[in-house]
Amino acid sequence: MNNIVVMPMVVPLLTGILLVFLRSQVKIQQLLSIFSIITTAVISVYILNLIQEDGVLRIDFGGWMPPYGISFVADSFSVLLVLTTAIVTGILLIYAFSSIGRAHENMFFYPFVFFLIAGVNGSFLTGDLFNLFVCFEVMLLSSYVLITLGGRKVQLVESIKYISINVLSSWFFLVGIAYLYGTVGTLNMAHLSVRIAEVGQGPLLTVISIIFLLVFSLKSGLLLYFWLPGSYSAPPTVVAALFGALLTKVGIYAMFRVFTLIFYHEQGVTHLLIGIMAALTMIGGSIGAIAYNDVRQIVSYNVVIAVGFILVGLAVSTEIAFQGSIYYLIHDMIIKALLFLIAGTMVYLTGTARIEQMSGLIRNYPLLGWLFFITMLSLAGIPPLSGFIGKVYVGQGAIEAGSYLLLAIAFLSSIFVLYSLLRIFMNCFWGETIINEDDDVPLKKGMLIPLVLFGILTIVLGIGAEGLAPYVTDAARTLANPEIYIDAVLNGEG
Amino acid sequence: METLITILVGVLVTVAVYLLLSKSLVRVILGTAILSHAVHLLLMTMGGLKKGAVPLLGENAENYADALPQALILTAIVISFAVTSFLLVLAYRTYKETGSDNLAVLRGFEDE
């Protein structure tokens, strides 16, 4: 029993509630939100180190021992993601301060960001399947508000699509939960794992697992990503970056959790399906990324490709591949936030999202151009930037498991990522400048600083991967050996 | 009893799917509402529809009702209530902004 485990969810939740009452004091809202997000980050670093000493931690709410009560469980995998969430959100908040505008700030923008974070962190930490559903809904409801806030026509129309598809996937989630409860009579994830191991994962349970696969693929954009590019290009830049960095990753996390802890017996069916879906996602995402001329669309399709790539690690299911996926997941949260911010900044500076209408931006904004260049290299997986290590490990895992086709598609997709971003780079940053010095929109310091911070982060994460290695190794070990998790939840001292 | 309720769930899902596939936004929203009712019933049925005493130790009964599905449904109802009300407000705003609740017409707003 360790109360600290619940803090990454409680701190943002309380901050959000507090900020609702400070509606008109924008300065105080900003200060408080930065303070709160730093607190969350510090707490998660502390939990992460505690896990290395004491193993997987848990807290049973109300003292109800698992499997009867609801518990939060913190292993290295979830806390690494909680930490990355806090860091990414912190930097995005700095960008929001100078870009989101007074109207948003007065209409509860910051509170809803914090409710979103509470939902995201709750989803990462919960040890109960139904609680996962609830945390998903907390996150989704906040995202509904954030995507519609501002009320432009395109936002309203896109959000109808976004909300309908999410309501439908939440419905499937509940159906899956109902079937699972009817079949094995428990919803605690560790207990589910034990019971399914006892009765064996028969055809019925495999079908139920595919319902969960459907739910999480809809949320994370694995193959079922048709809603994603539209919804992610409608809202303001910061919100799009927040979605691109965090929301799909929660779906990916849930998929890893469910298919490594609970449904890992019939890998010939479920993991093969995940592999096929991941391959199709990468192919479809690559086609989308090079087909469009709208910066925001290209960037959104890059999210799709990354989802496919990360799930290659789950499809091959070796410990090395898990390590690769975890590295890549952390890298992707940071780099997608940066990519979305740069794309949004380009649209802000030029007033257009079409790449053929932009040109020569590097002359006016050299730093922005170089940051885009770093982002591009990092996404393509060039060492020493952060994308490299993840790709190496996923590749190594795929070779170990003998999935050469998946490996080939995964690495080919990197080339498409590179090509799609090179197209933006060459069209928008090179060439004759279209902006003359008179109507040069100044790039605000407040917008540039977060971009630089993300840039530094991707370099540090690439060079300093060694420092992260013990945590990632532990996370991958727990994923590969579910009994560590189960033991900590069901047998450990509360 | 379980079979009967399961058939009812199936009927509700059919109705909901029909509504979801229509072009009017309000019908789609009603469809999502019915869909959530269907799954609440399913949750209840999956827990087993047995007559039993309140799940308290002092009752000393032969059978106890399973309280967990009811707790789940309660939570799910609250959530679906929130989402439905949000969707209704969104539909109203969209109607005011675009002058249409027809999803086929709403497709065209790529740019403003």
Coordinates of C-alpha atoms in Angstrom, one line a residue:
Chain A
M1 CA 0.0 0.0 0.0
N2 CA 1.5 3.2 -1.1
N3 CA -0.6 6.3 -1.4
I4 CA 1.9 8.0 -3.7
V5 CA 0.8 5.8 -6.6
V6 CA -2.5 7.6 -7.0
M7 CA -0.9 11.1 -7.0
P8 CA -0.3 11.4 -10.7
M9 CA -4.0 11.2 -11.2
V10 CA -5.1 13.1 -8.1
V11 CA -2.8 16.1 -8.6
P12 CA -4.1 17.0 -12.1
L13 CA -7.7 16.3 -11.1
L14 CA -7.5 18.7 -8.1
T15 CA -5.6 21.3 -10.1
G16 CA -8.3 21.1 -12.8
I17 CA -11.1 21.6 -10.2
L18 CA -9.2 24.5 -8.6
L19 CA -8.6 26.2 -11.9
V20 CA -12.3 26.2 -12.7
F21 CA -12.8 28.7 -9.8
L22 CA -9.9 30.9 -11.0
R23 CA -11.6 31.5 -14.4
S24 CA -10.8 35.2 -14.8
Q25 CA -7.3 35.1 -13.2
V26 CA -5.4 33.9 -16.2
K27 CA -1.9 34.6 -14.8
I28 CA -2.7 32.6 -11.6
Q29 CA -4.1 29.8 -13.8
Q30 CA -0.9 29.6 -15.8
L31 CA 1.4 29.7 -12.8
L32 CA -0.6 27.0 -11.0
S33 CA -0.8 24.8 -14.0
I34 CA 3.0 24.8 -14.5
F35 CA 3.5 24.3 -10.8
S36 CA 1.1 21.3 -10.8
I37 CA 2.6 19.6 -13.9
I38 CA 6.1 19.9 -12.5
T39 CA 4.8 18.4 -9.2
T40 CA 3.3 15.5 -11.2
A41 CA 6.6 15.0 -13.0
V42 CA 8.6 15.0 -9.8
I43 CA 6.2 12.5 -8.2
S44 CA 6.5 10.2 -11.2
V45 CA 10.3 10.2 -11.1
Y46 CA 10.1 9.3 -7.4
I47 CA 7.6 6.5 -8.1
L48 CA 9.8 5.2 -10.9
N49 CA 12.8 5.0 -8.6
L50 CA 10.7 3.4 -5.9
I51 CA 9.6 0.7 -8.3
Q52 CA 13.3 -0.2 -9.1
E53 CA 13.8 -0.8 -5.4
D54 CA 10.5 -2.3 -4.2
G55 CA 9.1 -3.9 -7.4
V56 CA 5.6 -3.2 -8.8
L57 CA 3.6 -0.9 -6.4
R58 CA -0.1 -0.9 -5.8
I59 CA -2.7 0.9 -3.8
D60 CA -6.1 -0.7 -2.9
F61 CA -8.7 2.0 -2.5
G62 CA -10.7 1.8 0.7
G63 CA -8.5 -1.1 1.9
W64 CA -10.4 -3.6 -0.2
M65 CA -7.8 -6.2 -1.2
P66 CA -7.6 -7.3 -4.8
P67 CA -9.5 -8.8 -6.6
Y68 CA -12.4 -7.3 -4.7
G69 CA -11.6 -3.7 -4.6
I70 CA -10.3 -1.4 -7.3
S71 CA -6.5 -0.9 -7.2
F72 CA -4.0 1.3 -9.0
V73 CA -0.9 -0.6 -10.0
A74 CA 2.3 1.1 -11.0
D75 CA 5.0 -0.8 -12.9
S76 CA 7.9 0.7 -14.8
F77 CA 6.0 0.7 -18.1
S78 CA 3.0 2.8 -16.9
V79 CA 5.1 5.2 -14.8
L80 CA 7.5 5.9 -17.7
L81 CA 4.5 6.9 -19.7
V82 CA 3.1 9.0 -16.9
L83 CA 6.4 10.8 -16.6
T84 CA 6.6 11.4 -20.3
T85 CA 3.0 12.7 -20.3
A86 CA 3.8 15.2 -17.5
I87 CA 6.9 16.5 -19.4
V88 CA 5.2 16.7 -22.7
T89 CA 2.2 18.5 -21.2
G90 CA 4.4 20.9 -19.3
I91 CA 6.1 22.0 -22.5
L92 CA 2.9 22.2 -24.4
L93 CA 1.4 24.4 -21.7
I94 CA 4.3 26.9 -22.2
Y95 CA 3.3 26.9 -25.9
A96 CA -0.3 27.4 -25.0
F97 CA 0.5 30.5 -22.8
S98 CA 1.5 32.5 -25.9
S99 CA -0.6 30.9 -28.5
I100 CA -4.0 29.8 -27.3
G101 CA -5.5 33.2 -26.8
R102 CA -7.6 34.9 -24.1
A103 CA -10.9 33.5 -25.3
H104 CA -9.8 29.9 -24.7
E105 CA -8.1 30.7 -21.4
N106 CA -11.3 32.3 -20.1
M107 CA -13.4 29.3 -21.3
F108 CA -11.8 26.7 -19.0
F109 CA -9.0 25.6 -21.4
Y110 CA -6.5 24.8 -18.6
P111 CA -8.9 22.9 -16.4
F112 CA -9.9 20.6 -19.3
V113 CA -6.2 20.0 -20.1
F114 CA -5.8 18.9 -16.6
F115 CA -8.9 16.7 -16.6
L116 CA -7.5 15.1 -19.8
I117 CA -4.2 14.5 -18.0
A118 CA -6.0 13.0 -15.1
G119 CA -7.8 10.6 -17.4
V120 CA -4.6 9.7 -19.2
N121 CA -2.6 9.0 -16.1
G122 CA -5.5 7.1 -14.6
S123 CA -5.6 4.9 -17.6
F124 CA -1.9 4.2 -17.3
L125 CA -2.1 3.4 -13.6
T126 CA -5.3 1.5 -13.1
G127 CA -5.3 -2.2 -12.4
D128 CA -8.9 -2.8 -13.1
L129 CA -10.5 -3.2 -16.5
F130 CA -13.7 -1.3 -15.7
N131 CA -11.7 1.5 -14.1
L132 CA -9.7 1.6 -17.3
F133 CA -13.0 2.3 -19.1
V134 CA -13.9 5.0 -16.6
C135 CA -10.5 6.7 -17.0
F136 CA -10.8 6.5 -20.8
E137 CA -14.1 8.3 -20.5
V138 CA -12.7 11.0 -18.3
M139 CA -10.0 11.5 -20.9
L140 CA -12.4 11.4 -23.8
L141 CA -14.9 13.8 -22.4
S142 CA -12.2 16.3 -21.8
S143 CA -11.0 15.8 -25.3
Y144 CA -14.5 16.3 -26.6
V145 CA -14.5 19.7 -24.9
L146 CA -11.0 20.6 -26.1
I147 CA -11.7 19.7 -29.7
T148 CA -14.9 21.8 -29.8
L149 CA -13.6 24.7 -27.8
G150 CA -13.5 27.7 -30.1
G151 CA -16.6 26.6 -32.1
R152 CA -15.3 27.1 -35.6
K153 CA -17.4 25.3 -38.2
V154 CA -14.7 22.8 -39.1
Q155 CA -14.2 22.0 -35.5
L156 CA -17.9 21.3 -34.9
V157 CA -18.3 19.1 -37.9
E158 CA -15.1 17.1 -37.3
S159 CA -15.9 16.7 -33.6
I160 CA -19.2 15.1 -34.5
K161 CA -17.3 12.4 -36.3
Y162 CA -14.7 12.1 -33.5
I163 CA -17.3 11.9 -30.7
S164 CA -19.6 9.4 -32.6
I165 CA -16.7 7.0 -33.3
N166 CA -15.5 7.2 -29.7
V167 CA -19.0 6.6 -28.3
L168 CA -19.2 3.6 -30.5
S169 CA -15.8 2.3 -29.4
S170 CA -16.7 2.9 -25.7
W171 CA -19.8 0.9 -26.3
F172 CA -17.7 -2.0 -27.7
F173 CA -15.5 -1.7 -24.6
L174 CA -18.5 -2.1 -22.3
V175 CA -19.7 -5.1 -24.4
G176 CA -16.3 -6.7 -24.0
I177 CA -16.3 -6.0 -20.3
A178 CA -19.8 -7.5 -20.0
Y179 CA -18.8 -10.7 -21.9
L180 CA -15.6 -11.0 -19.9
Y181 CA -17.4 -10.6 -16.6
G182 CA -20.0 -13.1 -17.7
T183 CA -17.3 -15.6 -18.7
V184 CA -14.7 -15.4 -15.9
G185 CA -16.4 -13.3 -13.2
T186 CA -13.8 -10.8 -12.4
L187 CA -12.5 -7.5 -13.8
N188 CA -9.2 -7.1 -11.9
M189 CA -6.6 -7.4 -14.6
A190 CA -4.2 -9.6 -12.6
H191 CA -7.1 -11.8 -11.4
L192 CA -8.4 -12.0 -15.0
S193 CA -5.0 -13.2 -16.1
V194 CA -4.9 -15.9 -13.4
R195 CA -8.4 -17.2 -14.2
I196 CA -7.9 -17.2 -17.9
A197 CA -4.6 -19.1 -17.4
E198 CA -6.6 -21.6 -15.3
V199 CA -9.4 -22.3 -17.7
G200 CA -7.3 -21.8 -20.8
Q201 CA -8.0 -19.3 -23.5
G202 CA -10.6 -21.1 -25.5
P203 CA -12.3 -19.8 -28.7
L204 CA -14.9 -17.8 -26.7
L205 CA -12.2 -15.9 -24.8
T206 CA -10.3 -15.3 -28.0
V207 CA -13.4 -13.7 -29.6
I208 CA -13.7 -11.5 -26.5
S209 CA -10.1 -10.6 -26.8
I210 CA -10.7 -9.5 -30.4
I211 CA -13.5 -7.2 -29.2
F212 CA -10.9 -5.6 -27.0
L213 CA -8.6 -5.4 -29.9
L214 CA -11.3 -3.6 -31.9
V215 CA -11.9 -1.1 -29.1
F216 CA -8.2 -0.3 -28.6
S217 CA -7.5 -0.1 -32.3
L218 CA -10.3 2.4 -32.7
K219 CA -8.8 4.5 -29.9
S220 CA -5.2 4.2 -31.0
G221 CA -5.8 4.4 -34.7
L222 CA -4.5 0.9 -35.5
L223 CA -6.0 0.2 -39.0
L224 CA -9.2 1.9 -37.9
Y225 CA -7.7 5.3 -38.3
F226 CA -10.1 6.9 -40.8
W227 CA -11.4 9.4 -38.2
L228 CA -7.9 10.5 -37.0
P229 CA -6.5 12.8 -39.7
G230 CA -9.6 14.9 -39.8
S231 CA -10.1 15.3 -36.1
Y232 CA -6.4 16.0 -35.4
S233 CA -6.2 18.8 -37.9
A234 CA -9.3 20.7 -36.8
P235 CA -8.5 22.0 -33.3
P236 CA -5.9 24.7 -32.3
T237 CA -2.3 23.7 -32.6
V238 CA -1.7 23.0 -28.9
V239 CA -4.8 20.8 -28.6
A240 CA -3.8 18.9 -31.8
A241 CA -0.3 18.4 -30.3
L242 CA -1.8 17.2 -27.1
F243 CA -4.0 14.7 -28.9
G244 CA -1.3 13.5 -31.2
A245 CA 1.2 13.1 -28.4
L246 CA -1.1 11.5 -25.8
L247 CA -4.5 10.1 -26.9
T248 CA -3.4 7.4 -29.3
K249 CA -0.7 6.4 -26.9
V250 CA -3.2 5.5 -24.3
G251 CA -4.9 3.1 -26.7
I252 CA -1.5 1.6 -27.5
Y253 CA -0.8 1.3 -23.8
A254 CA -4.1 -0.5 -23.1
M255 CA -3.4 -2.9 -26.0
F256 CA 0.0 -3.7 -24.6
R257 CA -1.4 -4.3 -21.1
V258 CA -4.3 -6.4 -22.2
F259 CA -2.4 -8.5 -24.7
T260 CA 0.7 -9.1 -22.6
L261 CA -1.1 -9.6 -19.2
I262 CA -4.5 -11.1 -20.0
F263 CA -4.8 -12.6 -23.5
Y264 CA -1.4 -13.9 -24.2
H265 CA -2.2 -17.6 -24.7
E266 CA -3.5 -17.6 -28.3
Q267 CA -0.7 -15.6 -29.9
G268 CA -1.3 -17.5 -33.2
V269 CA -4.7 -15.7 -33.5
T270 CA -4.5 -12.4 -31.7
H271 CA -0.9 -11.4 -32.2
L272 CA -1.0 -12.5 -35.8
L273 CA -4.0 -10.2 -36.2
I274 CA -2.2 -7.4 -34.5
G275 CA 0.7 -7.9 -36.8
I276 CA -1.4 -7.8 -40.0
M277 CA -3.2 -4.7 -38.7
A278 CA 0.1 -3.0 -37.9
A279 CA 1.4 -3.8 -41.3
L280 CA -1.8 -2.4 -43.0
T281 CA -1.7 0.6 -40.8
M282 CA 1.9 1.4 -41.8
I283 CA 1.1 1.0 -45.5
G284 CA -2.1 3.0 -45.3
G285 CA -0.5 5.7 -43.2
S286 CA 2.4 5.9 -45.6
I287 CA 0.1 6.4 -48.6
G288 CA -1.8 9.1 -46.6
A289 CA 1.3 10.9 -45.6
I290 CA 2.6 11.3 -49.2
A291 CA -0.9 11.9 -50.7
Y292 CA -1.8 15.2 -49.1
N293 CA -0.6 18.7 -49.5
D294 CA -1.9 20.0 -46.3
V295 CA 0.7 20.1 -43.6
R296 CA -1.7 19.1 -40.8
Q297 CA -2.9 16.1 -42.7
I298 CA 0.6 14.9 -43.4
V299 CA 1.5 15.3 -39.8
S300 CA -1.6 13.4 -38.7
Y301 CA -0.8 10.5 -41.0
N302 CA 2.6 10.4 -39.4
V303 CA 0.9 9.6 -36.1
V304 CA -0.8 6.7 -37.9
I305 CA 2.5 5.3 -39.2
A306 CA 4.0 5.5 -35.7
V307 CA 1.1 3.5 -34.2
G308 CA 1.7 0.7 -36.7
F309 CA 5.4 0.7 -35.9
I310 CA 5.0 0.6 -32.1
L311 CA 2.6 -2.3 -32.4
V312 CA 5.0 -4.3 -34.5
G313 CA 6.7 -4.7 -31.1
L314 CA 3.6 -6.2 -29.6
A315 CA 2.9 -8.4 -32.6
V316 CA 6.3 -10.1 -32.4
S317 CA 6.1 -10.2 -28.6
T318 CA 9.7 -10.7 -27.5
E319 CA 11.4 -8.9 -24.6
I320 CA 13.7 -7.0 -26.9
A321 CA 10.8 -5.9 -29.1
F322 CA 9.0 -4.7 -26.0
Q323 CA 12.0 -2.6 -25.1
G324 CA 12.0 -1.2 -28.6
S325 CA 8.3 -0.4 -28.4
I326 CA 8.7 1.3 -25.1
Y327 CA 11.6 3.4 -26.3
Y328 CA 9.7 4.3 -29.4
L329 CA 6.5 5.1 -27.5
I330 CA 8.4 7.6 -25.3
H331 CA 10.2 9.0 -28.3
D332 CA 7.0 9.3 -30.3
M333 CA 5.1 11.2 -27.5
I334 CA 7.9 13.8 -27.5
I335 CA 8.5 14.0 -31.2
K336 CA 4.8 14.1 -32.3
A337 CA 4.2 16.9 -29.9
L338 CA 7.1 18.8 -31.5
L339 CA 6.0 17.9 -35.1
F340 CA 2.4 19.1 -34.4
L341 CA 3.8 22.3 -32.8
I342 CA 6.0 23.0 -35.8
A343 CA 3.3 22.4 -38.3
G344 CA 0.9 24.6 -36.3
T345 CA 3.5 27.3 -36.1
M346 CA 4.1 27.2 -39.8
V347 CA 0.3 27.6 -40.4
Y348 CA 0.3 30.5 -37.9
L349 CA 3.2 32.2 -39.6
T350 CA 2.1 31.9 -43.2
G351 CA -1.7 31.8 -42.8
T352 CA -2.0 28.7 -45.0
A353 CA -1.7 25.0 -44.5
R354 CA -1.0 24.1 -48.1
I355 CA 2.7 23.2 -48.7
E356 CA 2.7 24.5 -52.3
Q357 CA 1.8 28.0 -51.0
M358 CA 4.8 28.1 -48.6
S359 CA 8.3 28.7 -49.5
G360 CA 11.7 29.8 -48.2
L361 CA 10.7 29.8 -44.5
I362 CA 14.2 28.9 -43.4
R363 CA 15.4 32.4 -44.5
N364 CA 12.8 34.1 -42.3
Y365 CA 12.9 31.7 -39.4
P366 CA 16.2 29.8 -39.4
L367 CA 15.7 28.2 -36.0
L368 CA 12.3 26.8 -36.9
G369 CA 13.8 25.3 -40.1
W370 CA 16.6 23.6 -38.2
L371 CA 14.2 22.3 -35.6
F372 CA 12.1 20.8 -38.3
F373 CA 15.2 19.2 -39.8
I374 CA 16.1 17.6 -36.4
T375 CA 12.5 16.4 -36.0
M376 CA 12.6 14.8 -39.4
L377 CA 15.9 13.0 -38.7
S378 CA 14.6 11.9 -35.3
L379 CA 11.4 10.5 -36.8
A380 CA 13.3 8.7 -39.5
G381 CA 15.5 7.1 -36.9
I382 CA 18.9 8.6 -37.6
P383 CA 21.3 8.2 -34.6
P384 CA 22.0 9.8 -32.2
L385 CA 18.5 11.2 -32.1
S386 CA 15.8 9.5 -30.0
G387 CA 14.0 7.5 -32.7
F388 CA 17.1 5.4 -33.4
I389 CA 17.2 3.1 -30.4
G390 CA 13.6 2.2 -30.5
K391 CA 13.8 1.2 -34.2
V392 CA 16.9 -0.9 -33.6
Y393 CA 15.3 -2.9 -30.7
V394 CA 12.0 -3.4 -32.6
G395 CA 14.0 -4.6 -35.6
Q396 CA 16.1 -6.9 -33.5
G397 CA 13.0 -8.4 -31.8
A398 CA 11.4 -8.9 -35.2
I399 CA 14.5 -10.8 -36.5
E400 CA 14.5 -12.9 -33.3
A401 CA 10.9 -13.9 -33.9
G402 CA 11.5 -14.4 -37.6
S403 CA 8.9 -11.9 -38.8
Y404 CA 10.9 -10.6 -41.7
L405 CA 7.9 -9.3 -43.7
L406 CA 6.8 -7.2 -40.8
L407 CA 10.3 -6.0 -40.3
A408 CA 10.6 -5.0 -44.0
I409 CA 7.3 -3.1 -43.9
A410 CA 8.3 -1.3 -40.6
F411 CA 11.6 -0.1 -42.0
L412 CA 10.1 0.8 -45.4
S413 CA 7.5 2.9 -43.5
S414 CA 10.4 4.9 -42.0
I415 CA 11.5 5.8 -45.5
F416 CA 8.0 7.1 -46.3
V417 CA 8.0 9.1 -43.1
L418 CA 11.3 10.6 -44.2
Y419 CA 10.0 11.3 -47.7
S420 CA 6.7 12.9 -46.5
L421 CA 8.6 15.2 -44.2
L422 CA 11.3 16.0 -46.7
R423 CA 8.5 17.1 -49.0
I424 CA 7.4 19.6 -46.4
F425 CA 11.0 20.6 -45.8
M426 CA 11.9 21.2 -49.4
N427 CA 8.6 22.9 -50.3
C428 CA 8.2 25.1 -47.3
F429 CA 11.7 25.8 -46.0
W430 CA 13.8 25.9 -49.1
G431 CA 13.2 27.9 -52.2
E432 CA 12.5 31.6 -52.8
T433 CA 11.1 33.3 -49.7
I434 CA 7.5 34.4 -50.1
I435 CA 7.4 36.6 -47.0
N436 CA 9.1 40.0 -47.5
E437 CA 10.5 41.7 -44.5
D438 CA 7.6 44.2 -44.1
D439 CA 4.9 41.6 -43.4
D440 CA 7.1 39.2 -41.6
V441 CA 5.0 37.7 -38.8
P442 CA 7.3 37.7 -35.8
L443 CA 7.8 34.3 -34.2
K444 CA 7.0 34.8 -30.5
K445 CA 9.6 33.8 -28.0
G446 CA 6.9 31.9 -26.1
M447 CA 6.3 29.8 -29.1
L448 CA 9.9 29.2 -29.9
I449 CA 11.1 28.2 -26.4
P450 CA 8.8 25.1 -26.2
L451 CA 10.0 24.0 -29.7
V452 CA 13.6 24.3 -28.6
L453 CA 12.9 22.4 -25.4
F454 CA 11.3 19.5 -27.3
G455 CA 14.3 19.6 -29.7
I456 CA 16.7 19.4 -26.8
L457 CA 14.6 16.6 -25.3
T458 CA 14.8 14.4 -28.4
I459 CA 18.6 14.9 -28.6
V460 CA 19.0 14.1 -24.9
L461 CA 16.8 11.1 -25.1
G462 CA 18.8 9.9 -28.0
I463 CA 22.3 10.4 -26.5
G464 CA 21.2 9.6 -22.9
A465 CA 19.2 6.4 -23.7
E466 CA 21.7 4.6 -21.5
G467 CA 20.3 6.5 -18.5
L468 CA 16.8 5.3 -19.3
A469 CA 17.9 1.8 -20.0
P470 CA 17.4 0.3 -16.5
Y471 CA 13.8 1.5 -16.4
V472 CA 12.9 0.4 -19.9
T473 CA 14.5 -3.0 -19.3
D474 CA 12.5 -3.5 -16.1
A475 CA 9.3 -2.4 -17.9
A476 CA 9.9 -4.9 -20.8
R477 CA 10.7 -7.6 -18.3
T478 CA 7.4 -7.1 -16.5
L479 CA 5.6 -7.1 -19.9
A480 CA 7.3 -10.3 -21.0
N481 CA 6.7 -12.1 -17.6
P482 CA 3.2 -11.3 -16.6
E483 CA 3.6 -13.3 -13.3
I484 CA 5.7 -10.5 -11.9
Y485 CA 2.7 -8.1 -12.2
I486 CA 0.2 -10.8 -11.0
D487 CA 2.4 -11.7 -8.0
A488 CA 2.7 -8.0 -7.0
V489 CA -1.1 -7.5 -7.2
L490 CA -2.5 -10.7 -5.8
N491 CA 0.1 -11.9 -3.4
G492 CA 2.1 -8.8 -2.4
E493 CA 1.6 -7.1 1.0
G494 CA -1.0 -4.5 0.5
Chain B
M1 CA -35.0 -15.0 -18.2
E2 CA -31.5 -14.4 -19.3
T3 CA -32.3 -15.5 -22.9
L4 CA -35.3 -13.2 -23.0
I5 CA -33.2 -10.2 -21.9
T6 CA -30.5 -11.1 -24.3
I7 CA -33.0 -11.1 -27.2
L8 CA -34.2 -7.7 -26.0
V9 CA -30.6 -6.5 -26.0
G10 CA -30.3 -7.7 -29.6
V11 CA -33.5 -5.8 -30.6
L12 CA -32.3 -2.6 -28.9
V13 CA -29.0 -2.9 -30.8
T14 CA -30.8 -3.4 -34.1
V15 CA -32.9 -0.3 -33.4
A16 CA -29.8 1.7 -32.4
V17 CA -27.8 0.6 -35.5
Y18 CA -30.7 1.7 -37.7
L19 CA -30.8 5.1 -36.0
L20 CA -27.0 5.5 -36.1
L21 CA -27.0 4.9 -39.9
S22 CA -29.5 7.6 -40.6
K23 CA -28.4 11.0 -41.8
S24 CA -30.2 13.2 -39.2
L25 CA -27.9 14.2 -36.4
V26 CA -30.6 13.9 -33.7
R27 CA -31.4 10.4 -34.8
V28 CA -27.7 9.5 -34.5
I29 CA -27.7 10.8 -31.0
L30 CA -30.8 8.9 -30.0
G31 CA -29.1 5.9 -31.5
T32 CA -26.1 6.2 -29.2
A33 CA -28.5 6.6 -26.3
I34 CA -30.3 3.4 -27.1
L35 CA -27.0 1.7 -27.8
S36 CA -25.9 2.5 -24.3
H37 CA -29.2 1.2 -22.8
A38 CA -28.6 -2.0 -24.6
V39 CA -25.2 -2.5 -23.2
H40 CA -26.4 -1.7 -19.7
L41 CA -28.9 -4.5 -20.0
L42 CA -26.2 -6.8 -21.3
L43 CA -24.0 -6.0 -18.3
M44 CA -26.9 -6.8 -16.0
T45 CA -27.7 -10.0 -17.7
M46 CA -24.0 -11.1 -17.7
G47 CA -23.9 -10.8 -14.0
G48 CA -26.7 -13.4 -13.8
L49 CA -30.3 -12.5 -13.1
K50 CA -30.9 -14.3 -9.9
K51 CA -33.2 -13.6 -7.1
G52 CA -31.2 -13.1 -4.0
A53 CA -30.8 -11.1 -0.8
V54 CA -29.0 -7.8 -0.5
P55 CA -25.3 -8.6 -0.5
L56 CA -24.8 -7.9 3.2
L57 CA -23.3 -10.4 5.7
G58 CA -26.1 -10.0 8.3
E59 CA -28.8 -11.2 5.9
N60 CA -27.9 -14.9 6.4
A61 CA -29.6 -15.8 3.1
E62 CA -29.0 -18.7 0.8
N63 CA -28.3 -16.6 -2.3
Y64 CA -27.0 -13.1 -2.7
A65 CA -27.5 -10.8 -5.7
D66 CA -24.3 -9.9 -7.5
A67 CA -23.8 -6.2 -6.7
L68 CA -20.9 -5.6 -9.0
P69 CA -22.8 -5.4 -12.4
Q70 CA -25.2 -2.9 -10.8
A71 CA -22.3 -0.7 -9.7
L72 CA -20.9 -0.9 -13.2
I73 CA -24.2 0.0 -14.8
L74 CA -24.6 3.0 -12.5
T75 CA -21.2 4.3 -13.5
A76 CA -21.9 3.6 -17.2
I77 CA -25.3 5.4 -17.0
V78 CA -23.7 8.5 -15.6
I79 CA -21.1 8.5 -18.3
S80 CA -23.5 7.9 -21.1
F81 CA -25.7 10.6 -19.7
A82 CA -22.8 13.1 -19.8
V83 CA -21.8 12.1 -23.3
T84 CA -25.4 12.3 -24.6
S85 CA -26.0 15.7 -23.2
F86 CA -22.7 16.9 -24.6
L87 CA -23.6 15.5 -28.0
L88 CA -27.0 17.3 -27.9
V89 CA -25.4 20.6 -27.1
L90 CA -22.9 20.0 -29.9
A91 CA -25.6 19.2 -32.4
Y92 CA -27.5 22.4 -31.4
R93 CA -24.4 24.5 -31.9
T94 CA -23.6 22.8 -35.2
Y95 CA -27.1 23.4 -36.3
K96 CA -26.9 27.1 -35.4
E97 CA -23.5 27.5 -37.1
T98 CA -24.2 25.6 -40.3
G99 CA -28.0 25.7 -40.5
S100 CA -28.2 21.9 -41.1
D101 CA -28.4 18.7 -39.1
N102 CA -28.0 16.5 -42.1
L103 CA -24.8 14.7 -42.0
A104 CA -24.5 14.4 -45.8
V105 CA -24.7 18.2 -46.0
L106 CA -22.2 18.7 -43.2
R107 CA -19.4 16.8 -45.0
G108 CA -18.5 19.8 -47.2
F109 CA -16.9 22.1 -44.6
E110 CA -13.3 21.3 -45.3
D111 CA -12.3 24.9 -44.9
E112 CA -14.1 27.9 -43.7

